[in-house]
Amino acid sequence: MPSTEVDNTEAKAGMSADKAGVKPTVAFRPQDRALYDSKVTLEEYMYYASKTRAEEDANAAQEPKTTLRDILFPSGGKAHLASTESTGALDQLKDVNLNKAENRTAVSALEWTNASRALRSASAAAAFYLITTDILGPFGVGFALGTMGWGQGIALFTVFGACAGCSGYLLWKVFLHVDSYEFAARNYGDLAFRIWGRWFRHVFNVLQVIQLTLSVGLIVISNGQSISQVSKFRLCYIVCCLIWALAGFVVGQIRTLNKLGLLANWAILINLFIMFISMGVMAELQHPRDFLKAMWGAQLFIYVCYMVYGCYVYFWQGQYANQISYQGLSPYAWQTVCNVLAVVSGIIAAVLYGNIGIKVVYNNVLVELLHAPPLYTRQGKVLWAAIVPLYWSVAFVLAAAIPDFFGLVSVTAAVCAVQFTYTFPALLGLGLFVKRGAMVGEPGFDPATGEVRRRDSGVRRFARGFFGKYLWLNVVLLVYMLGSLAVSGLGSYSAISSLISAFKTPQVTAFRCRSPLEG
């Protein structure tokens, strides 16, 4: 693999050749490709990904070690930018809409890759906080253990926790093989597109937008119920919910995951504080390789929190544990403290869901169909500011208008969340290892000609890749994927049955003053 110095020299030479009108050193410059160009092969993605990983490894060896401040304040420590050259390139392109093909032709190879480098600003610490904020919600574990018992409950949480970690590893593995400065992978749908094609990308994006939007709405309604309870039902219920939708208009203006990392840090501390109180009373990484340690660290942290807290609650309250554990505290004052803290933690989680949901819509609808400007441009920032209130309004209206919204969320969790956590990572990993197996013995991508020479195609190629070098792993991933589909099917059946039963009795929406908790 060429060194970083050689890569930069080649890039500068290519830039000079571009400006001088000389034929570039590659047959097709990445910036000249159309967005989501189906002509770009997996071999080409992997070629550029290997160059990017080599450069990241070389840069990581020269960077100072992570300090305690970097861990506690992930957006306030090191700048996490590749170089002044990278930030300079981004500044030069900040008002250029690179989503339009005619604008990309004037951009040199070095400017293109430097701009991509500068956009990678999230640290491993930020990734840890974001993952943990997304998942950390142990307040129903005591109730679950009360339903299943010690043995089944702990075993189930342990198995699913380990599987979630394996899924994270698979996503990380796929990302490293298809992401590069030249072809940056920005969301879940991008991974699906590069492994399985355009149709799968659309399926992933639609399901992700549905899941994230309903998750934002669920938190808005849940926070409204908490405020309603704290106010002892003296405040109109719909107003209690509307407060948090309006809060999302403001806090949702945060665009980058790096800045969200610091906010997520506080969300985790708040959740831990709630746990300690109730016990006493009863994702844009600069170095993608760092994601693995952040992910496993977050998984271990989450597992320990779930088990310690859940077992403690179950020990003291047994089968009478509440679905939200701190709601079962007898002293109203402590219950109120936990409710208020949970509201703050919840809105931070909702901002994270909304941030990713808006980016999925922005990059896959506005950018692709309407050629919207990149988010780092002045026009992109203005457009983001306008979209945030619209997105939160849609989430709020959906949550407030649909009767038995929590039942609908249960269906969505079974149909969407299980797929993104277990099925889709296995599907992407299977696709990567099968296609890598089929590449064995082939010359691969030739940047000088832009050609990829393959021995075969279609079903024959897929079968050869499946039964090739990674056969045992492919079998494991296939079983894993089918198992998760079975779990999704059973969960969907149960959730839909419950929803049907709920609708047999009159249901009310959140557009009323009387709180549903009031009885």
Short mmCIF file of C-alpha atoms in Angstrom, two decimals:
data_model
loop_
_atom_site.label_atom_id
_atom_site.label_comp_id
_atom_site.label_asym_id
_atom_site.label_seq_id
_atom_site.Cartn_x
_atom_site.Cartn_y
_atom_site.Cartn_z
CA MET A 1 0.00 0.00 0.00
CA PRO A 2 1.46 3.45 -0.93
CA SER A 3 2.38 5.74 1.91
CA THR A 4 0.45 8.89 2.77
CA GLU A 5 3.27 11.02 1.40
CA VAL A 6 3.10 9.24 -1.95
CA ASP A 7 -0.69 9.56 -2.01
CA ASN A 8 -0.51 13.31 -1.37
CA THR A 9 2.16 13.71 -4.04
CA GLU A 10 0.02 11.85 -6.53
CA ALA A 11 -3.02 13.92 -5.56
CA LYS A 12 -1.12 17.20 -6.03
CA ALA A 13 0.20 15.96 -9.36
CA GLY A 14 -3.31 15.05 -10.40
CA MET A 15 -4.57 18.50 -9.35
CA SER A 16 -1.84 20.21 -11.38
CA ALA A 17 -2.64 18.00 -14.32
CA ASP A 18 -6.33 18.90 -14.01
CA LYS A 19 -5.59 22.62 -14.05
CA ALA A 20 -3.10 22.29 -16.89
CA GLY A 21 -5.55 20.39 -19.03
CA VAL A 22 -3.43 17.22 -18.96
CA LYS A 23 -5.08 13.81 -18.66
CA PRO A 24 -5.38 12.90 -14.91
CA THR A 25 -3.66 9.87 -13.41
CA VAL A 26 -6.98 8.05 -12.98
CA ALA A 27 -9.53 7.19 -15.64
CA PHE A 28 -12.49 8.55 -13.65
CA ARG A 29 -12.11 11.08 -10.87
CA PRO A 30 -14.44 10.31 -7.94
CA GLN A 31 -15.79 13.87 -7.95
CA ASP A 32 -16.85 13.41 -11.58
CA ARG A 33 -19.07 10.49 -10.68
CA ALA A 34 -22.79 11.08 -10.24
CA LEU A 35 -24.21 10.88 -6.73
CA TYR A 36 -25.10 7.24 -6.00
CA ASP A 37 -23.67 6.15 -9.34
CA SER A 38 -24.49 2.46 -9.83
CA LYS A 39 -21.53 2.17 -12.22
CA VAL A 40 -19.10 2.48 -9.30
CA THR A 41 -18.20 -1.08 -8.35
CA LEU A 42 -17.48 -2.48 -4.91
CA GLU A 43 -13.89 -3.02 -6.05
CA GLU A 44 -13.52 0.73 -6.68
CA TYR A 45 -15.00 1.61 -3.29
CA MET A 46 -12.61 -0.83 -1.64
CA TYR A 47 -9.60 0.55 -3.54
CA TYR A 48 -10.14 4.08 -2.27
CA ALA A 49 -11.12 2.82 1.21
CA SER A 50 -7.77 1.05 1.56
CA LYS A 51 -5.94 4.28 0.69
CA THR A 52 -7.97 6.22 3.25
CA ARG A 53 -7.40 3.67 6.02
CA ALA A 54 -3.64 3.73 5.33
CA GLU A 55 -3.58 7.53 5.61
CA GLU A 56 -5.64 7.48 8.81
CA ASP A 57 -3.30 4.93 10.37
CA ALA A 58 -0.27 7.04 9.48
CA ASN A 59 -1.85 10.21 10.91
CA ALA A 60 -3.05 8.47 14.08
CA ALA A 61 0.50 7.40 14.93
CA GLN A 62 1.61 11.06 14.93
CA GLU A 63 -1.24 12.50 17.00
CA PRO A 64 -0.98 13.22 20.75
CA LYS A 65 -2.57 10.72 23.12
CA THR A 66 -6.14 11.21 24.25
CA THR A 67 -6.42 13.11 27.53
CA LEU A 68 -9.08 12.99 30.25
CA ARG A 69 -10.43 16.30 28.94
CA ASP A 70 -10.89 14.79 25.47
CA ILE A 71 -12.96 12.00 27.02
CA LEU A 72 -15.13 14.17 29.28
CA PHE A 73 -15.54 17.01 26.75
CA PRO A 74 -15.34 15.35 23.32
CA SER A 75 -16.09 18.54 21.39
CA GLY A 76 -14.00 20.85 23.54
CA GLY A 77 -10.60 19.17 23.44
CA LYS A 78 -8.49 18.64 20.35
CA ALA A 79 -9.66 20.22 17.13
CA HIS A 80 -9.83 16.81 15.47
CA LEU A 81 -9.11 18.20 12.03
CA ALA A 82 -6.64 16.53 9.70
CA SER A 83 -4.64 19.65 8.83
CA THR A 84 -4.83 23.34 8.00
CA GLU A 85 -4.78 22.23 4.36
CA SER A 86 -8.02 20.31 4.96
CA THR A 87 -9.80 23.17 6.72
CA GLY A 88 -8.58 25.57 4.04
CA ALA A 89 -10.09 23.41 1.32
CA LEU A 90 -13.39 23.31 3.18
CA ASP A 91 -13.37 27.10 3.59
CA GLN A 92 -12.79 27.53 -0.14
CA LEU A 93 -15.71 25.25 -0.96
CA LYS A 94 -18.08 26.40 1.78
CA ASP A 95 -20.34 28.25 -0.67
CA VAL A 96 -20.01 25.78 -3.55
CA ASN A 97 -22.85 23.32 -4.07
CA LEU A 98 -20.87 20.16 -4.72
CA ASN A 99 -24.08 18.18 -5.10
CA LYS A 100 -24.35 19.59 -8.62
CA ALA A 101 -22.23 17.75 -11.19
CA GLU A 102 -21.19 20.93 -13.04
CA ASN A 103 -19.65 22.34 -9.86
CA ARG A 104 -17.66 19.21 -9.06
CA THR A 105 -15.81 19.23 -12.38
CA ALA A 106 -13.84 22.33 -11.34
CA VAL A 107 -12.72 20.78 -8.04
CA SER A 108 -9.28 19.18 -7.95
CA ALA A 109 -8.66 15.76 -6.42
CA LEU A 110 -6.76 17.29 -3.50
CA GLU A 111 -9.50 19.83 -2.75
CA TRP A 112 -12.11 17.06 -2.89
CA THR A 113 -10.33 14.77 -0.44
CA ASN A 114 -9.22 17.60 1.88
CA ALA A 115 -12.80 18.82 2.22
CA SER A 116 -13.85 15.27 3.15
CA ARG A 117 -11.04 15.06 5.74
CA ALA A 118 -12.14 18.31 7.39
CA LEU A 119 -15.72 17.08 7.81
CA ARG A 120 -14.58 14.16 9.97
CA SER A 121 -14.50 15.76 13.39
CA ALA A 122 -16.16 13.33 15.84
CA SER A 123 -13.86 11.64 18.37
CA ALA A 124 -14.07 8.14 19.82
CA ALA A 125 -15.30 9.67 23.09
CA ALA A 126 -18.12 11.42 21.23
CA ALA A 127 -19.06 8.12 19.58
CA PHE A 128 -19.16 6.42 22.99
CA TYR A 129 -21.53 9.03 24.41
CA LEU A 130 -23.77 9.01 21.32
CA ILE A 131 -24.09 5.21 21.29
CA THR A 132 -24.78 5.10 25.01
CA THR A 133 -27.33 7.92 24.86
CA ASP A 134 -29.13 6.13 22.05
CA ILE A 135 -29.44 2.86 23.97
CA LEU A 136 -29.16 3.59 27.67
CA GLY A 137 -32.65 3.26 29.14
CA PRO A 138 -32.53 0.73 31.96
CA PHE A 139 -35.65 1.93 33.73
CA GLY A 140 -37.79 -0.91 32.37
CA VAL A 141 -35.35 -3.73 33.13
CA GLY A 142 -36.75 -4.36 36.61
CA PHE A 143 -40.24 -4.77 35.11
CA ALA A 144 -38.87 -7.15 32.46
CA LEU A 145 -37.09 -9.26 35.07
CA GLY A 146 -40.30 -9.29 37.09
CA THR A 147 -42.08 -10.75 34.06
CA MET A 148 -39.45 -13.32 33.07
CA GLY A 149 -37.60 -14.09 36.30
CA TRP A 150 -33.89 -14.08 37.16
CA GLY A 151 -32.62 -16.81 34.83
CA GLN A 152 -34.50 -16.06 31.62
CA GLY A 153 -34.29 -12.31 32.07
CA ILE A 154 -30.53 -12.09 32.63
CA ALA A 155 -29.84 -14.66 29.90
CA LEU A 156 -32.00 -12.78 27.39
CA PHE A 157 -30.38 -9.42 28.08
CA THR A 158 -26.93 -11.01 27.90
CA VAL A 159 -27.55 -12.77 24.57
CA PHE A 160 -29.17 -9.78 22.89
CA GLY A 161 -26.47 -7.47 24.25
CA ALA A 162 -23.73 -9.68 22.81
CA CYS A 163 -25.58 -9.87 19.48
CA ALA A 164 -25.91 -6.07 19.39
CA GLY A 165 -22.15 -5.81 19.88
CA CYS A 166 -21.55 -8.26 17.02
CA SER A 167 -23.88 -6.22 14.82
CA GLY A 168 -21.89 -3.09 15.63
CA TYR A 169 -18.70 -4.93 14.68
CA LEU A 170 -20.22 -5.99 11.34
CA LEU A 171 -21.28 -2.43 10.51
CA TRP A 172 -17.81 -1.18 11.42
CA LYS A 173 -16.22 -3.84 9.18
CA VAL A 174 -18.42 -2.95 6.22
CA PHE A 175 -17.82 0.77 6.74
CA LEU A 176 -14.04 0.36 6.72
CA HIS A 177 -14.22 -1.47 3.38
CA VAL A 178 -16.48 0.98 1.51
CA ASP A 179 -15.85 4.43 3.05
CA SER A 180 -13.11 6.78 1.82
CA TYR A 181 -12.30 10.46 1.46
CA GLU A 182 -13.14 10.11 -2.24
CA PHE A 183 -16.44 8.27 -1.65
CA ALA A 184 -17.59 9.13 1.89
CA ALA A 185 -20.26 6.87 3.41
CA ARG A 186 -22.55 9.16 5.38
CA ASN A 187 -25.43 6.96 6.56
CA TYR A 188 -26.84 3.47 6.87
CA GLY A 189 -28.38 3.66 3.40
CA ASP A 190 -24.97 4.35 1.84
CA LEU A 191 -23.66 1.04 3.17
CA ALA A 192 -26.70 -0.77 1.75
CA PHE A 193 -26.21 0.92 -1.64
CA ARG A 194 -22.54 -0.04 -1.94
CA ILE A 195 -23.07 -3.66 -0.91
CA TRP A 196 -26.49 -4.56 -2.36
CA GLY A 197 -27.52 -1.72 -4.69
CA ARG A 198 -30.03 1.09 -5.10
CA TRP A 199 -33.21 -0.77 -4.11
CA PHE A 200 -31.84 -1.78 -0.70
CA ARG A 201 -30.72 1.78 -0.04
CA HIS A 202 -34.28 3.05 -0.46
CA VAL A 203 -35.65 0.36 1.89
CA PHE A 204 -33.08 1.22 4.56
CA ASN A 205 -33.71 4.95 4.31
CA VAL A 206 -37.51 4.72 4.44
CA LEU A 207 -37.49 2.42 7.48
CA GLN A 208 -34.90 4.55 9.25
CA VAL A 209 -36.86 7.77 8.76
CA ILE A 210 -40.05 6.11 10.03
CA GLN A 211 -38.30 4.71 13.09
CA LEU A 212 -36.47 7.91 14.02
CA THR A 213 -39.48 10.18 13.46
CA LEU A 214 -41.73 8.01 15.62
CA SER A 215 -38.97 7.82 18.25
CA VAL A 216 -38.86 11.62 18.43
CA GLY A 217 -42.64 11.72 18.72
CA LEU A 218 -42.60 9.06 21.44
CA ILE A 219 -40.14 11.06 23.55
CA VAL A 220 -42.20 14.24 23.09
CA ILE A 221 -45.33 12.47 24.34
CA SER A 222 -43.45 10.70 27.16
CA ASN A 223 -41.92 13.95 28.34
CA GLY A 224 -45.36 15.55 28.18
CA GLN A 225 -46.70 12.86 30.48
CA SER A 226 -43.83 13.40 32.92
CA ILE A 227 -44.46 17.15 33.07
CA SER A 228 -48.18 16.49 33.45
CA GLN A 229 -47.48 14.28 36.45
CA VAL A 230 -45.02 16.75 37.97
CA SER A 231 -47.59 19.55 37.68
CA LYS A 232 -50.15 17.29 39.36
CA PHE A 233 -52.27 17.57 36.20
CA ARG A 234 -52.88 21.30 36.63
CA LEU A 235 -51.23 22.08 33.28
CA CYS A 236 -53.14 21.26 30.07
CA TYR A 237 -51.80 17.95 28.73
CA ILE A 238 -51.36 19.02 25.10
CA VAL A 239 -49.40 22.04 26.32
CA CYS A 240 -47.13 19.72 28.30
CA CYS A 241 -46.35 17.86 25.08
CA LEU A 242 -46.08 20.97 22.90
CA ILE A 243 -43.39 22.41 25.19
CA TRP A 244 -40.97 19.68 24.12
CA ALA A 245 -41.74 19.99 20.43
CA LEU A 246 -40.87 23.69 20.69
CA ALA A 247 -37.72 22.82 22.65
CA GLY A 248 -36.72 20.58 19.73
CA PHE A 249 -37.03 23.57 17.37
CA VAL A 250 -34.17 25.21 19.28
CA VAL A 251 -31.92 22.38 20.45
CA GLY A 252 -32.33 20.55 17.14
CA GLN A 253 -30.33 23.28 15.40
CA ILE A 254 -27.15 21.41 16.41
CA ARG A 255 -25.90 19.89 13.15
CA THR A 256 -22.73 17.91 13.86
CA LEU A 257 -22.43 14.69 15.85
CA ASN A 258 -19.25 16.06 17.42
CA LYS A 259 -21.19 18.84 19.15
CA LEU A 260 -23.96 16.41 20.05
CA GLY A 261 -21.32 14.28 21.78
CA LEU A 262 -20.93 16.81 24.60
CA LEU A 263 -24.70 17.02 25.02
CA ALA A 264 -24.91 13.22 25.05
CA ASN A 265 -22.28 13.20 27.82
CA TRP A 266 -24.71 15.04 30.08
CA ALA A 267 -27.56 12.73 29.12
CA ILE A 268 -25.61 9.72 30.37
CA LEU A 269 -24.69 11.43 33.63
CA ILE A 270 -28.33 12.37 34.15
CA ASN A 271 -29.48 8.78 33.53
CA LEU A 272 -26.91 7.50 36.01
CA PHE A 273 -28.05 10.10 38.53
CA ILE A 274 -31.65 8.91 38.18
CA MET A 275 -30.49 5.33 38.75
CA PHE A 276 -28.58 6.26 41.90
CA ILE A 277 -31.55 8.23 43.25
CA SER A 278 -34.09 5.46 42.64
CA MET A 279 -31.74 2.78 44.04
CA GLY A 280 -31.27 4.85 47.19
CA VAL A 281 -35.00 5.39 47.63
CA MET A 282 -35.90 1.73 46.92
CA ALA A 283 -21.68 7.47 15.05
CA GLU A 284 -18.72 11.22 11.57
CA LEU A 285 -15.48 9.85 13.22
CA GLN A 286 -12.12 11.28 12.35
CA HIS A 287 -10.55 7.85 12.80
CA PRO A 288 -13.18 5.18 11.96
CA ARG A 289 -10.99 2.44 13.44
CA ASP A 290 -11.58 4.04 16.84
CA PHE A 291 -15.28 3.24 16.57
CA LEU A 292 -14.72 -0.38 17.58
CA LYS A 293 -13.32 0.41 21.04
CA ALA A 294 -16.01 3.07 21.54
CA MET A 295 -18.74 0.62 20.55
CA TRP A 296 -17.53 -2.26 22.75
CA GLY A 297 -16.93 0.14 25.61
CA ALA A 298 -20.47 1.48 25.26
CA GLN A 299 -21.92 -2.04 25.06
CA LEU A 300 -20.12 -3.10 28.24
CA PHE A 301 -21.18 0.08 30.02
CA ILE A 302 -24.80 -0.39 28.96
CA TYR A 303 -24.84 -4.06 29.93
CA VAL A 304 -23.45 -3.39 33.39
CA CYS A 305 -25.94 -0.56 33.97
CA TYR A 306 -28.86 -2.67 32.80
CA MET A 307 -27.95 -5.70 34.90
CA VAL A 308 -26.96 -3.93 38.12
CA TYR A 309 -29.91 -1.55 38.10
CA GLY A 310 -32.46 -4.05 36.82
CA CYS A 311 -31.49 -6.74 39.32
CA TYR A 312 -31.55 -4.21 42.15
CA VAL A 313 -35.06 -3.05 41.24
CA TYR A 314 -36.30 -6.62 40.84
CA PHE A 315 -34.77 -7.64 44.18
CA TRP A 316 -36.66 -4.93 46.06
CA GLN A 317 -39.92 -4.72 44.10
CA GLY A 318 -40.17 -8.12 42.40
CA GLN A 319 -43.19 -8.60 40.15
CA TYR A 320 -44.59 -5.25 41.28
CA ALA A 321 -41.84 -3.27 39.55
CA ASN A 322 -43.20 -0.50 37.30
CA GLN A 323 -42.57 -0.33 33.55
CA ILE A 324 -40.73 2.92 34.33
CA SER A 325 -39.03 2.02 37.59
CA TYR A 326 -38.74 5.46 39.18
CA GLN A 327 -42.49 5.99 38.74
CA GLY A 328 -42.90 3.45 41.52
CA LEU A 329 -41.11 5.55 44.13
CA SER A 330 -43.35 6.37 47.06
CA PRO A 331 -41.98 9.83 48.02
CA TYR A 332 -43.49 12.28 45.53
CA ALA A 333 -40.52 14.64 45.81
CA TRP A 334 -38.00 12.01 44.67
CA GLN A 335 -40.36 10.81 41.96
CA THR A 336 -40.56 14.40 40.71
CA VAL A 337 -36.78 14.76 40.70
CA CYS A 338 -36.44 11.63 38.58
CA ASN A 339 -39.22 12.76 36.24
CA VAL A 340 -37.57 16.13 35.64
CA LEU A 341 -34.14 14.61 35.06
CA ALA A 342 -35.61 11.98 32.73
CA VAL A 343 -37.26 14.74 30.72
CA VAL A 344 -33.91 16.47 30.16
CA SER A 345 -32.22 13.19 29.25
CA GLY A 346 -35.11 12.31 26.93
CA ILE A 347 -34.98 15.55 24.99
CA ILE A 348 -31.25 15.06 24.40
CA ALA A 349 -31.93 11.57 23.03
CA ALA A 350 -34.72 13.02 20.86
CA VAL A 351 -32.31 15.61 19.47
CA LEU A 352 -29.93 12.79 18.51
CA TYR A 353 -32.73 10.86 16.77
CA GLY A 354 -33.93 14.01 15.04
CA ASN A 355 -30.42 14.96 13.93
CA ILE A 356 -29.88 11.61 12.22
CA GLY A 357 -33.43 11.51 10.84
CA ILE A 358 -33.14 14.95 9.27
CA LYS A 359 -29.77 14.07 7.77
CA VAL A 360 -31.24 10.94 6.18
CA VAL A 361 -34.04 13.01 4.64
CA TYR A 362 -31.66 15.82 3.65
CA ASN A 363 -29.02 13.64 2.00
CA ASN A 364 -31.37 11.19 0.31
CA VAL A 365 -34.27 13.41 -0.74
CA LEU A 366 -33.21 17.05 -0.91
CA VAL A 367 -29.66 16.40 -2.12
CA GLU A 368 -30.43 13.65 -4.61
CA LEU A 369 -33.69 14.95 -6.04
CA LEU A 370 -33.44 18.72 -5.58
CA HIS A 371 -29.60 19.12 -5.57
CA ALA A 372 -29.70 20.87 -2.20
CA PRO A 373 -26.37 22.37 -1.04
CA PRO A 374 -24.12 20.46 1.41
CA LEU A 375 -24.80 21.09 5.09
CA TYR A 376 -21.44 22.82 5.64
CA THR A 377 -22.33 25.61 3.18
CA ARG A 378 -24.10 28.82 4.17
CA GLN A 379 -27.18 27.86 2.14
CA GLY A 380 -27.17 24.36 3.69
CA LYS A 381 -27.11 25.79 7.22
CA VAL A 382 -30.08 28.04 6.42
CA LEU A 383 -32.00 25.12 4.93
CA TRP A 384 -31.22 22.98 7.99
CA ALA A 385 -32.54 25.70 10.29
CA ALA A 386 -35.81 25.70 8.34
CA ILE A 387 -36.18 21.91 8.23
CA VAL A 388 -35.68 21.28 11.96
CA PRO A 389 -39.01 22.88 13.08
CA LEU A 390 -40.83 21.14 10.23
CA TYR A 391 -39.44 17.72 11.19
CA TRP A 392 -40.25 18.14 14.88
CA SER A 393 -43.73 19.39 14.01
CA VAL A 394 -44.42 16.29 11.91
CA ALA A 395 -43.15 14.03 14.71
CA PHE A 396 -45.31 15.85 17.26
CA VAL A 397 -48.49 15.78 15.17
CA LEU A 398 -48.06 12.07 14.37
CA ALA A 399 -47.51 11.20 18.02
CA ALA A 400 -50.35 13.35 19.29
CA ALA A 401 -52.93 12.47 16.62
CA ILE A 402 -52.59 8.68 16.48
CA PRO A 403 -54.64 6.81 19.12
CA ASP A 404 -52.59 4.30 21.13
CA PHE A 405 -49.37 5.79 19.78
CA PHE A 406 -47.28 3.64 22.12
CA GLY A 407 -48.81 0.54 20.52
CA LEU A 408 -47.84 1.82 17.08
CA VAL A 409 -44.29 2.41 18.31
CA SER A 410 -44.17 -1.22 19.47
CA VAL A 411 -45.03 -2.35 15.94
CA THR A 412 -42.42 0.01 14.51
CA ALA A 413 -39.79 -1.29 16.91
CA ALA A 414 -40.46 -4.87 15.81
CA VAL A 415 -40.51 -3.99 12.10
CA CYS A 416 -37.68 -1.41 12.05
CA ALA A 417 -35.52 -1.43 15.18
CA VAL A 418 -34.89 -5.18 15.17
CA GLN A 419 -33.88 -5.01 11.51
CA PHE A 420 -31.39 -2.17 12.02
CA THR A 421 -29.93 -3.78 15.14
CA TYR A 422 -29.65 -7.39 13.96
CA THR A 423 -30.98 -8.25 10.47
CA PHE A 424 -29.40 -5.50 8.37
CA PRO A 425 -25.89 -5.71 9.89
CA ALA A 426 -25.91 -9.45 9.18
CA LEU A 427 -27.18 -8.81 5.64
CA LEU A 428 -24.48 -6.21 4.96
CA GLY A 429 -21.75 -8.38 6.48
CA LEU A 430 -22.90 -11.37 4.44
CA GLY A 431 -22.85 -9.32 1.24
CA LEU A 432 -19.36 -8.00 1.95
CA PHE A 433 -17.80 -11.38 2.73
CA VAL A 434 -19.52 -13.15 -0.18
CA LYS A 435 -18.38 -10.50 -2.65
CA ARG A 436 -14.87 -10.39 -1.19
CA GLY A 437 -14.72 -14.16 -1.52
CA ALA A 438 -15.69 -13.91 -5.18
CA MET A 439 -12.84 -11.42 -5.77
CA VAL A 440 -10.13 -13.91 -4.77
CA GLY A 441 -7.78 -14.47 -7.72
CA GLU A 442 -9.09 -11.48 -9.69
CA PRO A 443 -6.96 -8.41 -10.56
CA GLY A 444 -9.37 -5.97 -8.91
CA PHE A 445 -9.90 -2.29 -9.74
CA ASP A 446 -7.44 -0.57 -12.09
CA PRO A 447 -7.52 3.21 -11.42
CA ALA A 448 -5.61 3.97 -14.63
CA THR A 449 -8.31 2.47 -16.84
CA GLY A 450 -11.26 2.43 -14.45
CA GLU A 451 -11.85 -1.23 -15.33
CA VAL A 452 -12.83 -4.11 -13.08
CA ARG A 453 -12.24 -7.55 -14.59
CA ARG A 454 -14.38 -10.33 -13.14
CA ARG A 455 -14.44 -14.01 -13.99
CA ASP A 456 -18.21 -14.38 -13.82
CA SER A 457 -21.41 -12.71 -12.64
CA GLY A 458 -24.90 -13.36 -11.31
CA VAL A 459 -25.89 -16.44 -9.31
CA ARG A 460 -22.72 -18.33 -10.22
CA ARG A 461 -20.52 -15.58 -8.82
CA PHE A 462 -22.61 -15.31 -5.65
CA ALA A 463 -22.44 -19.08 -5.08
CA ARG A 464 -18.68 -19.11 -5.65
CA GLY A 465 -18.25 -16.30 -3.13
CA PHE A 466 -20.53 -17.90 -0.55
CA PHE A 467 -18.80 -21.31 -0.66
CA GLY A 468 -15.33 -19.81 -0.91
CA LYS A 469 -12.82 -18.49 1.61
CA TYR A 470 -15.40 -17.24 4.18
CA LEU A 471 -17.85 -20.19 4.02
CA TRP A 472 -18.11 -20.74 7.79
CA LEU A 473 -18.65 -17.03 8.42
CA ASN A 474 -21.23 -16.77 5.65
CA VAL A 475 -23.20 -19.66 7.16
CA VAL A 476 -23.09 -18.03 10.61
CA LEU A 477 -24.26 -14.68 9.22
CA LEU A 478 -27.06 -16.33 7.23
CA VAL A 479 -28.33 -18.11 10.34
CA TYR A 480 -27.97 -14.90 12.36
CA MET A 481 -30.00 -12.97 9.78
CA LEU A 482 -32.75 -15.59 9.57
CA GLY A 483 -32.92 -15.76 13.36
CA SER A 484 -33.35 -12.00 13.66
CA LEU A 485 -36.08 -12.10 10.99
CA ALA A 486 -37.87 -14.71 13.09
CA VAL A 487 -37.59 -12.50 16.19
CA SER A 488 -38.93 -9.57 14.17
CA GLY A 489 -41.84 -11.66 12.92
CA LEU A 490 -42.80 -12.84 16.40
CA GLY A 491 -42.45 -9.33 17.81
CA SER A 492 -44.54 -7.89 14.99
CA TYR A 493 -47.28 -10.47 15.54
CA SER A 494 -47.39 -9.75 19.26
CA ALA A 495 -47.35 -5.95 18.81
CA ILE A 496 -50.03 -5.99 16.10
CA SER A 497 -52.24 -8.28 18.19
CA SER A 498 -51.93 -5.92 21.15
CA LEU A 499 -52.70 -2.94 18.92
CA ILE A 500 -55.82 -4.63 17.55
CA SER A 501 -57.00 -5.40 21.08
CA ALA A 502 -56.37 -1.82 22.17
CA PHE A 503 -58.45 -0.42 19.33
CA LYS A 504 -61.44 -2.53 20.33
CA THR A 505 -62.05 0.03 23.06
CA PRO A 506 -62.43 3.78 22.43
CA GLN A 507 -59.05 5.51 22.13
CA VAL A 508 -58.26 9.18 22.63
CA THR A 509 -55.48 11.31 21.18
CA ALA A 510 -53.11 13.71 22.92
CA PHE A 511 -55.05 16.73 21.61
CA ARG A 512 -56.86 17.29 24.90
CA CYS A 513 -56.29 18.94 28.24
CA ARG A 514 -56.97 15.95 30.49
CA SER A 515 -53.86 13.84 31.10
CA PRO A 516 -54.14 10.09 30.39
CA LEU A 517 -52.27 9.50 33.68
CA GLU A 518 -54.99 11.25 35.64
CA GLY A 519 -57.31 8.28 35.32
#
